[in-house]
mmCIF file of C-alpha atoms in Angstrom:
data_model
loop_
_atom_site.group_PDB
_atom_site.id
_atom_site.type_symbol
_atom_site.label_atom_id
_atom_site.label_comp_id
_atom_site.label_asym_id
_atom_site.label_seq_id
_atom_site.Cartn_x
_atom_site.Cartn_y
_atom_site.Cartn_z
ATOM 1 C CA MET A 14 11.562 3.549 -48.546
ATOM 2 C CA THR A 15 11.434 1.606 -45.302
ATOM 3 C CA GLU A 16 10.776 -2.099 -44.948
ATOM 4 C CA GLU A 17 9.382 -3.792 -41.857
ATOM 5 C CA ARG A 18 9.865 -7.448 -41.064
ATOM 6 C CA LEU A 19 10.299 -9.870 -38.220
ATOM 7 C CA LEU A 20 13.835 -10.065 -36.887
ATOM 8 C CA ARG A 21 15.771 -13.300 -36.748
ATOM 9 C CA ARG A 22 17.552 -14.230 -33.535
ATOM 10 C CA ASP A 23 20.973 -13.521 -35.059
ATOM 11 C CA GLU A 24 19.821 -9.986 -35.964
ATOM 12 C CA ILE A 25 18.972 -8.965 -32.393
ATOM 13 C CA PRO A 26 22.425 -7.402 -31.725
ATOM 14 C CA LEU A 27 21.700 -5.006 -34.609
ATOM 15 C CA VAL A 28 19.371 -3.054 -32.302
ATOM 16 C CA TRP A 29 22.465 -1.432 -30.781
ATOM 17 C CA GLU A 30 23.157 0.203 -34.165
ATOM 18 C CA ILE A 31 19.967 2.269 -33.799
ATOM 19 C CA ASP A 32 20.999 5.898 -33.230
ATOM 20 C CA ARG A 33 19.527 6.666 -29.831
ATOM 21 C CA SER A 34 20.887 10.237 -29.769
ATOM 22 C CA GLU A 35 18.652 12.685 -27.944
ATOM 23 C CA VAL A 36 18.926 15.959 -26.086
ATOM 24 C CA ILE A 37 16.922 15.632 -22.876
ATOM 25 C CA GLU A 38 15.910 18.819 -21.103
ATOM 26 C CA HIS A 39 13.236 17.515 -18.735
ATOM 27 C CA LEU A 40 12.496 14.293 -16.864
ATOM 28 C CA TYR A 41 9.259 13.049 -15.379
ATOM 29 C CA SER A 42 8.871 11.417 -12.003
ATOM 30 C CA VAL A 43 5.749 9.995 -10.414
ATOM 31 C CA GLU A 44 4.697 11.643 -7.174
ATOM 32 C CA ALA A 45 1.423 10.838 -5.404
ATOM 33 C CA GLY A 46 0.108 9.154 -8.548
ATOM 34 C CA GLN A 47 0.822 12.154 -10.799
ATOM 35 C CA LEU A 48 3.455 12.875 -13.425
ATOM 36 C CA VAL A 49 5.736 15.700 -12.305
ATOM 37 C CA LEU A 50 8.082 17.349 -14.821
ATOM 38 C CA ARG A 51 11.398 18.771 -13.677
ATOM 39 C CA PRO A 52 14.364 20.256 -15.544
ATOM 40 C CA GLU A 53 17.314 17.930 -15.981
ATOM 41 C CA PHE A 54 19.707 18.074 -18.929
ATOM 42 C CA TYR A 55 21.385 15.179 -20.742
ATOM 43 C CA ASP A 56 22.980 15.083 -24.161
ATOM 44 C CA MET A 57 22.607 11.402 -25.009
ATOM 45 C CA ARG A 58 25.047 10.224 -27.637
ATOM 46 C CA GLY A 59 24.396 6.603 -28.396
ATOM 47 C CA TRP A 60 23.670 3.889 -25.879
ATOM 48 C CA PRO A 61 24.926 4.062 -22.298
ATOM 49 C CA GLU A 62 28.144 2.170 -21.695
ATOM 50 C CA GLY A 63 27.499 -1.501 -20.998
ATOM 51 C CA GLU A 64 23.869 -1.404 -22.163
ATOM 52 C CA ALA A 65 24.402 -3.754 -25.115
ATOM 53 C CA GLU A 66 26.322 -6.252 -22.984
ATOM 54 C CA HIS A 67 23.665 -6.170 -20.266
ATOM 55 C CA TYR A 68 20.513 -6.218 -22.412
ATOM 56 C CA THR A 69 21.476 -8.456 -25.346
ATOM 57 C CA PRO A 70 21.161 -11.645 -23.233
ATOM 58 C CA ILE A 71 17.801 -10.372 -21.919
ATOM 59 C CA LEU A 72 16.545 -9.777 -25.460
ATOM 60 C CA LEU A 73 17.843 -13.155 -26.638
ATOM 61 C CA ASP A 74 16.045 -14.839 -23.733
ATOM 62 C CA CYS A 75 12.862 -12.972 -24.659
ATOM 63 C CA PHE A 76 13.209 -14.188 -28.258
ATOM 64 C CA ASP A 77 13.784 -17.772 -27.095
ATOM 65 C CA ARG A 78 10.610 -17.607 -24.974
ATOM 66 C CA GLY A 79 8.549 -16.602 -28.006
ATOM 67 C CA GLY A 80 8.972 -12.822 -28.002
ATOM 68 C CA TRP A 81 7.850 -10.849 -31.033
ATOM 69 C CA PHE A 82 10.626 -8.785 -32.649
ATOM 70 C CA LEU A 83 9.872 -6.466 -35.549
ATOM 71 C CA GLY A 84 12.529 -4.423 -37.294
ATOM 72 C CA LEU A 85 12.245 -1.368 -39.493
ATOM 73 C CA PHE A 86 14.928 -1.146 -42.164
ATOM 74 C CA ASP A 87 16.076 1.553 -44.560
ATOM 75 C CA GLN A 88 18.272 0.311 -47.392
ATOM 76 C CA GLY A 89 19.143 -2.799 -45.394
ATOM 77 C CA ARG A 90 20.070 -0.935 -42.203
ATOM 78 C CA LEU A 91 18.055 -1.429 -39.011
ATOM 79 C CA ILE A 92 16.645 1.979 -38.049
ATOM 80 C CA GLY A 93 13.948 0.944 -35.592
ATOM 81 C CA ALA A 94 12.691 -2.023 -33.638
ATOM 82 C CA VAL A 95 9.835 -3.002 -31.376
ATOM 83 C CA VAL A 96 9.669 -6.036 -29.074
ATOM 84 C CA LEU A 97 6.808 -7.711 -27.209
ATOM 85 C CA ASP A 98 7.674 -9.973 -24.288
ATOM 86 C CA PRO A 99 5.363 -13.024 -24.118
ATOM 87 C CA HIS A 100 5.379 -13.087 -20.289
ATOM 88 C CA ARG A 101 1.882 -12.189 -19.075
ATOM 89 C CA LEU A 102 1.440 -9.306 -16.628
ATOM 90 C CA GLY A 103 -1.378 -7.392 -14.990
ATOM 91 C CA PRO A 104 -4.138 -8.224 -12.530
ATOM 92 C CA GLU A 105 -5.772 -10.653 -14.988
ATOM 93 C CA ARG A 106 -2.446 -11.797 -16.493
ATOM 94 C CA ASP A 107 -3.598 -10.486 -19.879
ATOM 95 C CA TRP A 108 -1.111 -7.659 -20.422
ATOM 96 C CA LEU A 109 2.055 -7.944 -22.513
ATOM 97 C CA GLN A 110 5.140 -5.825 -21.982
ATOM 98 C CA LEU A 111 6.364 -3.565 -24.740
ATOM 99 C CA LYS A 112 9.933 -4.542 -23.952
ATOM 100 C CA PHE A 113 11.746 -2.369 -26.490
ATOM 101 C CA LEU A 114 10.834 0.391 -28.916
ATOM 102 C CA HIS A 115 13.560 2.546 -30.398
ATOM 103 C CA LEU A 116 13.856 4.527 -33.591
ATOM 104 C CA SER A 117 17.008 6.148 -34.973
ATOM 105 C CA HIS A 118 17.224 9.890 -34.391
ATOM 106 C CA ALA A 119 17.078 10.858 -38.084
ATOM 107 C CA TYR A 120 13.775 8.982 -38.531
ATOM 108 C CA ARG A 121 11.843 10.475 -35.616
ATOM 109 C CA ARG A 122 8.865 12.821 -35.951
ATOM 110 C CA ARG A 123 7.654 11.061 -39.111
ATOM 111 C CA GLY A 124 5.069 8.799 -37.502
ATOM 112 C CA LEU A 125 7.316 5.736 -37.684
ATOM 113 C CA GLY A 126 7.546 5.278 -33.909
ATOM 114 C CA ALA A 127 3.757 5.462 -33.603
ATOM 115 C CA HIS A 128 3.493 2.988 -36.483
ATOM 116 C CA LEU A 129 5.768 0.508 -34.686
ATOM 117 C CA PHE A 130 3.790 0.994 -31.468
ATOM 118 C CA HIS A 131 0.470 0.314 -33.199
ATOM 119 C CA LEU A 132 1.867 -2.775 -34.931
ATOM 120 C CA ALA A 133 2.899 -4.083 -31.505
ATOM 121 C CA ALA A 134 -0.553 -3.301 -30.070
ATOM 122 C CA THR A 135 -2.199 -5.162 -32.953
ATOM 123 C CA GLN A 136 0.106 -8.145 -32.449
ATOM 124 C CA ALA A 137 -0.604 -8.132 -28.705
ATOM 125 C CA ARG A 138 -4.341 -8.095 -29.401
ATOM 126 C CA HIS A 139 -3.914 -11.108 -31.727
ATOM 127 C CA LEU A 140 -2.141 -12.849 -28.847
ATOM 128 C CA GLY A 141 -5.128 -12.217 -26.579
ATOM 129 C CA ALA A 142 -3.722 -9.311 -24.575
ATOM 130 C CA SER A 143 -5.986 -6.533 -23.347
ATOM 131 C CA ALA A 144 -3.186 -4.047 -22.668
ATOM 132 C CA LEU A 145 0.439 -3.167 -23.263
ATOM 133 C CA TYR A 146 2.640 -2.462 -20.257
ATOM 134 C CA VAL A 147 5.334 0.123 -20.961
ATOM 135 C CA SER A 148 8.256 0.831 -18.640
ATOM 136 C CA ALA A 149 9.353 4.106 -20.240
ATOM 137 C CA THR A 150 12.551 6.025 -19.671
ATOM 138 C CA PRO A 151 11.477 9.185 -17.827
ATOM 139 C CA SER A 152 12.555 11.710 -20.480
ATOM 140 C CA GLN A 153 9.838 14.164 -21.462
ATOM 141 C CA ASN A 154 10.107 13.186 -25.140
ATOM 142 C CA THR A 155 9.578 9.503 -24.362
ATOM 143 C CA VAL A 156 6.739 9.859 -21.863
ATOM 144 C CA ASP A 157 4.972 12.460 -24.018
ATOM 145 C CA PHE A 158 5.276 10.133 -27.038
ATOM 146 C CA TYR A 159 3.529 7.320 -25.186
ATOM 147 C CA THR A 160 0.857 9.515 -23.617
ATOM 148 C CA ARG A 161 0.022 11.019 -27.032
ATOM 149 C CA LEU A 162 -0.593 7.454 -28.213
ATOM 150 C CA GLY A 163 -3.056 6.862 -25.373
ATOM 151 C CA CYS A 164 -0.871 5.325 -22.669
ATOM 152 C CA ARG A 165 -1.833 6.201 -19.109
ATOM 153 C CA LEU A 166 0.052 6.039 -15.843
ATOM 154 C CA CYS A 167 -0.093 2.551 -14.328
ATOM 155 C CA MET A 168 -1.397 3.049 -10.818
ATOM 156 C CA GLU A 169 -0.156 -0.381 -9.696
ATOM 157 C CA PRO A 170 3.163 -1.020 -11.470
ATOM 158 C CA ASP A 171 4.342 -4.575 -11.937
ATOM 159 C CA GLU A 172 6.458 -5.267 -8.846
ATOM 160 C CA GLU A 173 9.271 -7.067 -10.658
ATOM 161 C CA LEU A 174 9.570 -4.493 -13.446
ATOM 162 C CA TYR A 175 9.349 -1.618 -10.980
ATOM 163 C CA ARG A 176 12.139 -3.187 -8.918
ATOM 164 C CA LEU A 177 14.291 -3.458 -12.061
ATOM 165 C CA GLU A 178 13.457 0.050 -13.333
ATOM 166 C CA PRO A 179 12.264 2.240 -10.425
ATOM 167 C CA GLU A 180 13.125 5.504 -12.211
ATOM 168 C CA ASP A 181 11.063 4.583 -15.277
ATOM 169 C CA VAL A 182 7.522 5.813 -15.786
ATOM 170 C CA HIS A 183 5.277 2.741 -15.817
ATOM 171 C CA LEU A 184 2.402 3.094 -18.278
ATOM 172 C CA VAL A 185 -0.491 1.008 -19.597
ATOM 173 C CA TYR A 186 -2.151 1.117 -23.008
ATOM 174 C CA GLN A 187 -5.590 -0.491 -23.296
ATOM 175 C CA ILE A 188 -5.787 -2.353 -26.619
ATOM 176 C CA LEU A 189 -9.196 -4.012 -26.546
ATOM 177 C CA ASN A 190 -10.406 -1.554 -29.163
ATOM 178 C CA ALA A 191 -7.051 -0.931 -30.835
#
């Protein structure tokens, strides 16, 4: 039985215990405003080297600025997490970034990732946002997950986020009716 609850600041480093393992066979790129799928193989075992050291301060800063951090636990162990950054984006400054959404490998394909996504969309709506901005890793599994949930290619990516993550697929999810 899983339990969901808000994360405390001191629990943020636990996100690196989420089992990110994944076999990637295809990556998307964006060409002329279209998603293009190409074969590229990676056997991801855990987090890339240095990721925790690089991103923990970014996540802590997000928390300190009022970010929303929700964890999914199984028997006391963090197995999934979703984060909303409070910094406003978009042409009307009414989008929020889905900064982080990861679910341990053994818990995927059970609807839990979609559940976390929809909880974040509901929270964003309560905060007055009209959309979620997602900078997704370009793996087919990740991009297909978000597009199945209703995310669409962002035709005008946020300049700062695009500069930080140019290989990512930048998506938008309209939440007015979520």
